[in-house]
CSV table of C-alpha atoms and ligand atoms in Angstrom, one decimal:
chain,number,residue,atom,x,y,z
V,702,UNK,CA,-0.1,9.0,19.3
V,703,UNK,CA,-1.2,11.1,16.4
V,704,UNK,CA,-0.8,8.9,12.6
V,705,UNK,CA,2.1,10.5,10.6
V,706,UNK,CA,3.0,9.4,7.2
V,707,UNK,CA,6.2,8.9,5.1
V,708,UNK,CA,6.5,12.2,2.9
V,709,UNK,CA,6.2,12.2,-0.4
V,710,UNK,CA,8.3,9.5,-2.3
V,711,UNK,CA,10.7,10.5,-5.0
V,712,UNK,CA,11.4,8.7,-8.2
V,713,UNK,CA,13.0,5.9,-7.6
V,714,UNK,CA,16.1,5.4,-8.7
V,715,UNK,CA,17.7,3.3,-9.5
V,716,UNK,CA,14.8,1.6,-11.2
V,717,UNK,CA,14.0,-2.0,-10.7
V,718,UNK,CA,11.0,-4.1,-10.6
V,719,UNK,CA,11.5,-4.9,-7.0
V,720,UNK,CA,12.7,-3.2,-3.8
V,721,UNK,CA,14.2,-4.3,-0.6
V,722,UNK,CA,12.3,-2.4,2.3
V,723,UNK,CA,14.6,-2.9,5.0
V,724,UNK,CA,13.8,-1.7,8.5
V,725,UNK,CA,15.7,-1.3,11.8
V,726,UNK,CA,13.6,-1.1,14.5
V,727,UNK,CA,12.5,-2.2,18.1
V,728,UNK,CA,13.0,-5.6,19.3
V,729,UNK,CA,9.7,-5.6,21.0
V,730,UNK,CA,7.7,-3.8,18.0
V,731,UNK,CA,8.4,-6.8,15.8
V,732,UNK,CA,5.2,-9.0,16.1
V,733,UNK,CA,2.7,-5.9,16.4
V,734,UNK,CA,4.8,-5.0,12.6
V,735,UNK,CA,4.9,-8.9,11.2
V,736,UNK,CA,1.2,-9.4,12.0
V,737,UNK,CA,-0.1,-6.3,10.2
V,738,UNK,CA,2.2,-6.8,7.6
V,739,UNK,CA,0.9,-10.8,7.3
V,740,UNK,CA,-2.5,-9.4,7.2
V,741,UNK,CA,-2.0,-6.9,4.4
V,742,UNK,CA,-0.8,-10.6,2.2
V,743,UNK,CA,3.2,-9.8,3.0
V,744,UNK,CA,4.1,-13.2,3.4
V,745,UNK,CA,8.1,-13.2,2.8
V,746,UNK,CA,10.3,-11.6,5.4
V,747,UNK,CA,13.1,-12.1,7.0
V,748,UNK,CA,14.5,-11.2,10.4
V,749,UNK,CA,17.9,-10.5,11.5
V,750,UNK,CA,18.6,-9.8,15.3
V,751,UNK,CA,21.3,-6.9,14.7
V,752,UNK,CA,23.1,-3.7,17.3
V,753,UNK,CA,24.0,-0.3,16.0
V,754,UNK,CA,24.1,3.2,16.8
V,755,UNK,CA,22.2,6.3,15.8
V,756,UNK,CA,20.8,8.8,17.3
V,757,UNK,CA,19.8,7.3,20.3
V,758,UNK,CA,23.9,7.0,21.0
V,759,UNK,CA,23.5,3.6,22.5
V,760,UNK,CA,21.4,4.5,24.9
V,761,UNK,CA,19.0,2.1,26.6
V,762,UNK,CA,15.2,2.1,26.4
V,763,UNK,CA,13.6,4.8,28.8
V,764,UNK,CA,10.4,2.3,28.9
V,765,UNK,CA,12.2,-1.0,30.2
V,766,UNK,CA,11.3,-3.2,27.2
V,767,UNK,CA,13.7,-5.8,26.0
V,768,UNK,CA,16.3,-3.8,24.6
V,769,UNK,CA,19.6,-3.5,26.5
V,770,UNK,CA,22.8,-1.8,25.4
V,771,UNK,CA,26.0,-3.6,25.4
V,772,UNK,CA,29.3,-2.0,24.2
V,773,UNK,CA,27.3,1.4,23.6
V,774,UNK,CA,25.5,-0.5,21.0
V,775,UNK,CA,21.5,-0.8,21.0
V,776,UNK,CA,19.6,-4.2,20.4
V,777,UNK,CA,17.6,-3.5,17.3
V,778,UNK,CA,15.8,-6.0,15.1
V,779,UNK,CA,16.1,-6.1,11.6
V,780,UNK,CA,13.4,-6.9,8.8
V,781,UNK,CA,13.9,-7.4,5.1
V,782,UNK,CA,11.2,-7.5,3.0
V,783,UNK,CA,11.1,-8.0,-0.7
V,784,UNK,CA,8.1,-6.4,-2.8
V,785,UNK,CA,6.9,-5.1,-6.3
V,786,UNK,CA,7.5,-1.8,-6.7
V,787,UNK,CA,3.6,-1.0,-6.3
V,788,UNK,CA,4.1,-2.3,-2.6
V,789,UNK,CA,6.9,-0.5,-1.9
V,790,UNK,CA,4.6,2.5,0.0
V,791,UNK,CA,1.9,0.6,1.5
V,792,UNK,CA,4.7,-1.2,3.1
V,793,UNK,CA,6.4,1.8,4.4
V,794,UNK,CA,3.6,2.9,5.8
V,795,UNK,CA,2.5,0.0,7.7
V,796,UNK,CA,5.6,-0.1,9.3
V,797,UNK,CA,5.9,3.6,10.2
V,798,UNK,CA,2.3,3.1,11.7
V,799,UNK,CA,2.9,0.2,13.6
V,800,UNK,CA,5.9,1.1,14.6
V,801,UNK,CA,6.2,4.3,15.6
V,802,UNK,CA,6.7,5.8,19.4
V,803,UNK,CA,7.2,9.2,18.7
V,804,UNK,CA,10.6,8.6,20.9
V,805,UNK,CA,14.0,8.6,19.4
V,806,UNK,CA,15.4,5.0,18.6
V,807,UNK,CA,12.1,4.3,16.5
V,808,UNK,CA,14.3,3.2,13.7
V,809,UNK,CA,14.7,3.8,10.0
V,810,UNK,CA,14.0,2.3,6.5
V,811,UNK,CA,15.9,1.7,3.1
V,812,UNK,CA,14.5,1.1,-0.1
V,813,UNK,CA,16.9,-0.6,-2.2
V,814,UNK,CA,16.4,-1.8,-5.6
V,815,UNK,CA,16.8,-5.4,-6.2
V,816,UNK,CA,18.0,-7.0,-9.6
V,817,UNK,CA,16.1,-10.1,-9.6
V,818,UNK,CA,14.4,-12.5,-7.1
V,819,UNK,CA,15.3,-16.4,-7.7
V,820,UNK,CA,13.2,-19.1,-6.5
V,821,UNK,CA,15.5,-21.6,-5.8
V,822,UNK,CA,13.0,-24.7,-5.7
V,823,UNK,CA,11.3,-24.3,-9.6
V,824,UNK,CA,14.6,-21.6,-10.7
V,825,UNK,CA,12.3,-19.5,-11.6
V,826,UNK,CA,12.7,-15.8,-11.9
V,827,UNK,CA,11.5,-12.2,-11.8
V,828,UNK,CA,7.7,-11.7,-11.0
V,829,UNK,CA,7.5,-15.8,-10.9
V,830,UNK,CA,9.4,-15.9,-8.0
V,831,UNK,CA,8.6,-13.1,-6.1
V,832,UNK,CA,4.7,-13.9,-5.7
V,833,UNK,CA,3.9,-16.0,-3.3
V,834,UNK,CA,0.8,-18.1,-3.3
V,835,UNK,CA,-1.9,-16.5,-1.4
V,836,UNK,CA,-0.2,-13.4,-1.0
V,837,UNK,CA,-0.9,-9.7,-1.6
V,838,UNK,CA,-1.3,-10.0,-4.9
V,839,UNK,CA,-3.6,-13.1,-4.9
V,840,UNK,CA,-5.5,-11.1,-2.1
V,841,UNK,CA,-5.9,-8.3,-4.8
V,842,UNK,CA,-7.1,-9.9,-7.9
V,843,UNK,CA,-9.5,-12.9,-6.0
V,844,UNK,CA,-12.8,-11.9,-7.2
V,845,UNK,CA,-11.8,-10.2,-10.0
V,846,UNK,CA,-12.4,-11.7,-13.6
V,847,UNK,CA,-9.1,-11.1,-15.1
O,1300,ATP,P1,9.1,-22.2,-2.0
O,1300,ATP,O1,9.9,-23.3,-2.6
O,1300,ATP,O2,7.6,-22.3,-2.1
O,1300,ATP,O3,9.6,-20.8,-2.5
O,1300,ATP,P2,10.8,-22.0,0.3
O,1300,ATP,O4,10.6,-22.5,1.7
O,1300,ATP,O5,11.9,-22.6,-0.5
O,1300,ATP,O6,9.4,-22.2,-0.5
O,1300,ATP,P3,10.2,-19.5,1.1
O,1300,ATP,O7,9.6,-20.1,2.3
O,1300,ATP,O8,9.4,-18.7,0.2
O,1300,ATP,O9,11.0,-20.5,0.3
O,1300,ATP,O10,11.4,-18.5,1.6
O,1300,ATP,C1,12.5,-18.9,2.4
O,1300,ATP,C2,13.0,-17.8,3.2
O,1300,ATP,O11,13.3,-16.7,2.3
O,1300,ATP,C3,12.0,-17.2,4.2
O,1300,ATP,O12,12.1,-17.9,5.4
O,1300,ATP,C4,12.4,-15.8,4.3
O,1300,ATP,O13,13.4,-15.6,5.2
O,1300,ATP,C5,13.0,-15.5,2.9
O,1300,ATP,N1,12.1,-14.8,2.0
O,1300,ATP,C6,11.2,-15.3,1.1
O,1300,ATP,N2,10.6,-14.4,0.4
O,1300,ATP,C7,11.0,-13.2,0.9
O,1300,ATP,C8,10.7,-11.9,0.6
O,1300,ATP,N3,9.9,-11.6,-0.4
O,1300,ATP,N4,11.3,-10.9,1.3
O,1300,ATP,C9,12.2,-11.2,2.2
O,1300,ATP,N5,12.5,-12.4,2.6
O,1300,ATP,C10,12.0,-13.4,1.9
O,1301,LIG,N1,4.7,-9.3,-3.7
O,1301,LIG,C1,4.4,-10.6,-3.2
O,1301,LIG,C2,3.0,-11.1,-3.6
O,1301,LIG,O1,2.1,-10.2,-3.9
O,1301,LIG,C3,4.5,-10.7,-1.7
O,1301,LIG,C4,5.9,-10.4,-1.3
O,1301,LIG,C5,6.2,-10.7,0.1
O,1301,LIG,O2,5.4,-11.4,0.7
O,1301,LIG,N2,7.3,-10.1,0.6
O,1301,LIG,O3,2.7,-12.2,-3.6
């Protein structure tokens, strides 16, 4: 399957210090997604188990799989992911990557701008919060000086 990246970002607007990245995809594309995403130092995400329609009109699968339809609706998983803003793309393309089938019913991502991020333990806020210990950005700066 040849590697195709997300175009071009625009600005992002509105601006905010964080974004949702929220992804509908296949059911049985979700632990090849969370483990590259883990890997990368994504440690928070959260997973709905949601049905919709799109293009794939409530079809079933054409590979067997564990999707089903029910009520013309397809099985899709859902996974929300909150990052800085300079993770938003790296993200994105991690998921297109692991992913992707070429096939209609793939999915699709929205980016939406989030306010503020609360850590309900300390009450902290903003960047406080939304690190998590041994996460991407720890990954990033261990070894560096600063
Ligand atoms: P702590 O007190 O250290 O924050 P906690 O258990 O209260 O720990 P987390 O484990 O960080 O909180 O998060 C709880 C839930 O919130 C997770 O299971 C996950 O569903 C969701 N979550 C946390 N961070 C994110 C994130 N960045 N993006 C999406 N979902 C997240
Ligand atoms: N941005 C956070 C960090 O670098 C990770 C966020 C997440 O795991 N969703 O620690």
């Amino acid at each position: 399957l040849p590697i195709i990246r997300a175009h071009n970002p625009p600005d992002y607007i509105p601006e905010a210090n964080f974004y949702k990245v929220e992804a509908i995809l296949r059911p049985w594309r979700i632990p090849q997604v969370s483990s590259a995403l883990l890997k990368m130092g994504i440690r928070g995400v959260t997973i709905s188990d949601v049905r919709g329609f799109g293009s794939q009109g409530g079809s079933t699968e054409r590979q067997a799989g564990s999707e089903f339809s029910e009520d013309n609706l397809v099985v899709k998983v859902k996974m929300e992911i909150v990052v800085s803003k300079d993770q938003v793309e790296e993200v994105i393309e991690k998921i297109i990557e692991e992913a992707r089938t070429g096939e209609i019913g793939d999915g699709k991502i929205f980016l939406v701008p989030v306010s503020d991020v609360i850590r309900v333990r300390t009450g902290e806020r903003g960047e406080k919060a939304e690190r998590m210990t041994g996460g991407w950005a720890d990954m990033s700066s261990a070894g560096s000086s600063t």
